[in-house]
Amino acid sequence: MRWVRVFQHPNSLLVGHVRNLIEGAGVVCDLRNWTLAGGMGDLAPIDCEPEIWGAPQDEARARAVVEQWRHDAREESTPGARLSRGWRCQACGEWHDAHFDACWQCGQERPAPQR
Ligand SMILES: [Zn+2]
């Protein structure tokens, strides 16, 4: 069986996290280059990045997990993401999550997003 690489990243903590997500989705996967992660220097970085490999029949599922994670990570890491998703009532100053369309406290409608 030929395994396929579904993810790689220089940050081994992050790779471990993604592996947990993939395994959580029921996909059997394997870590490679894990022990080399701290030994960068002589090797080109790309050669010793930790990698996640999965069985070919699980590739699509594993990639879907990675894509979802990338999407989530992008939202979390974008400066101001939290503020752009949430909004503040202009009448009473209460903070709300993005999915609220009106202030739960005073009923003021959500202000138009500022761009
Ligand atoms: Zn309000």
Coordinates of C-alpha atoms in Angstrom, one line a residue, residues 4-86:
V4 CA 0.2 9.6 0.6
R5 CA 1.4 12.8 2.3
V6 CA -1.6 14.8 3.3
F7 CA 0.1 17.6 5.4
Q8 CA 3.4 19.0 6.3
H9 CA 4.5 22.0 8.3
P10 CA 7.7 23.2 10.1
N11 CA 5.9 23.5 13.4
S12 CA 5.7 20.1 14.9
L13 CA 3.2 21.1 17.5
L14 CA 0.9 22.2 14.8
V15 CA 1.5 19.0 12.9
G16 CA 0.6 17.0 16.0
H17 CA -2.6 19.0 16.3
V18 CA -3.6 18.4 12.8
R19 CA -2.8 14.7 13.2
N20 CA -5.2 14.6 16.2
L21 CA -7.9 16.2 14.0
I22 CA -7.3 13.7 11.2
E23 CA -7.3 10.7 13.6
G24 CA -10.4 12.2 15.2
A25 CA -12.1 11.9 11.8
G26 CA -11.3 8.2 11.9
V27 CA -8.4 8.3 9.5
V28 CA -5.3 6.2 10.3
C29 CA -2.3 8.3 9.7
D30 CA 1.4 8.3 10.3
L31 CA 3.9 10.9 11.3
R32 CA 7.2 11.2 9.4
N33 CA 10.2 13.3 9.9
W34 CA 8.9 14.0 13.4
T35 CA 12.2 13.4 15.2
L36 CA 14.1 15.5 12.7
A37 CA 12.1 18.6 13.5
G38 CA 14.6 19.8 16.1
G39 CA 17.6 19.0 14.0
M40 CA 17.3 21.6 11.3
G41 CA 20.6 23.1 10.2
D42 CA 22.4 20.9 7.6
L43 CA 19.2 19.8 5.9
A44 CA 17.1 22.1 3.9
P45 CA 14.1 23.0 6.1
I46 CA 11.7 21.4 3.6
D47 CA 13.5 18.1 4.0
C48 CA 12.9 17.8 7.8
E49 CA 9.4 19.3 8.2
P50 CA 7.2 16.9 10.1
E51 CA 4.7 15.3 7.7
I52 CA 1.5 13.5 8.1
W53 CA 0.9 10.5 5.8
G54 CA -2.4 8.7 5.3
A55 CA -3.6 5.6 3.5
P56 CA -4.7 6.3 0.0
Q57 CA -8.3 5.4 0.5
D58 CA -8.4 7.9 3.3
E59 CA -6.7 10.7 1.5
A60 CA -9.8 12.7 0.5
R61 CA -11.1 12.5 4.1
A62 CA -7.8 13.6 5.6
R63 CA -7.5 16.4 3.1
A64 CA -11.0 17.6 4.0
V65 CA -10.0 17.7 7.6
V66 CA -6.9 19.7 6.8
E67 CA -8.8 22.1 4.6
Q68 CA -11.3 22.7 7.4
W69 CA -8.5 23.2 9.8
R70 CA -6.8 25.7 7.5
H71 CA -10.1 27.6 7.2
D72 CA -10.5 27.8 10.9
A73 CA -6.9 28.7 11.6
R74 CA -7.1 31.5 9.0
E75 CA -10.1 33.0 10.7
E76 CA -8.5 32.8 14.2
S77 CA -5.1 34.1 13.1
T78 CA -6.3 37.1 11.0
P79 CA -5.7 40.3 13.0
G80 CA -9.0 41.7 14.0
A81 CA -10.8 38.5 13.1
R82 CA -12.6 38.4 16.4
L83 CA -13.7 42.0 16.0
S84 CA -14.8 41.7 12.5
R85 CA -16.9 38.7 13.3
G86 CA -18.4 40.2 16.4

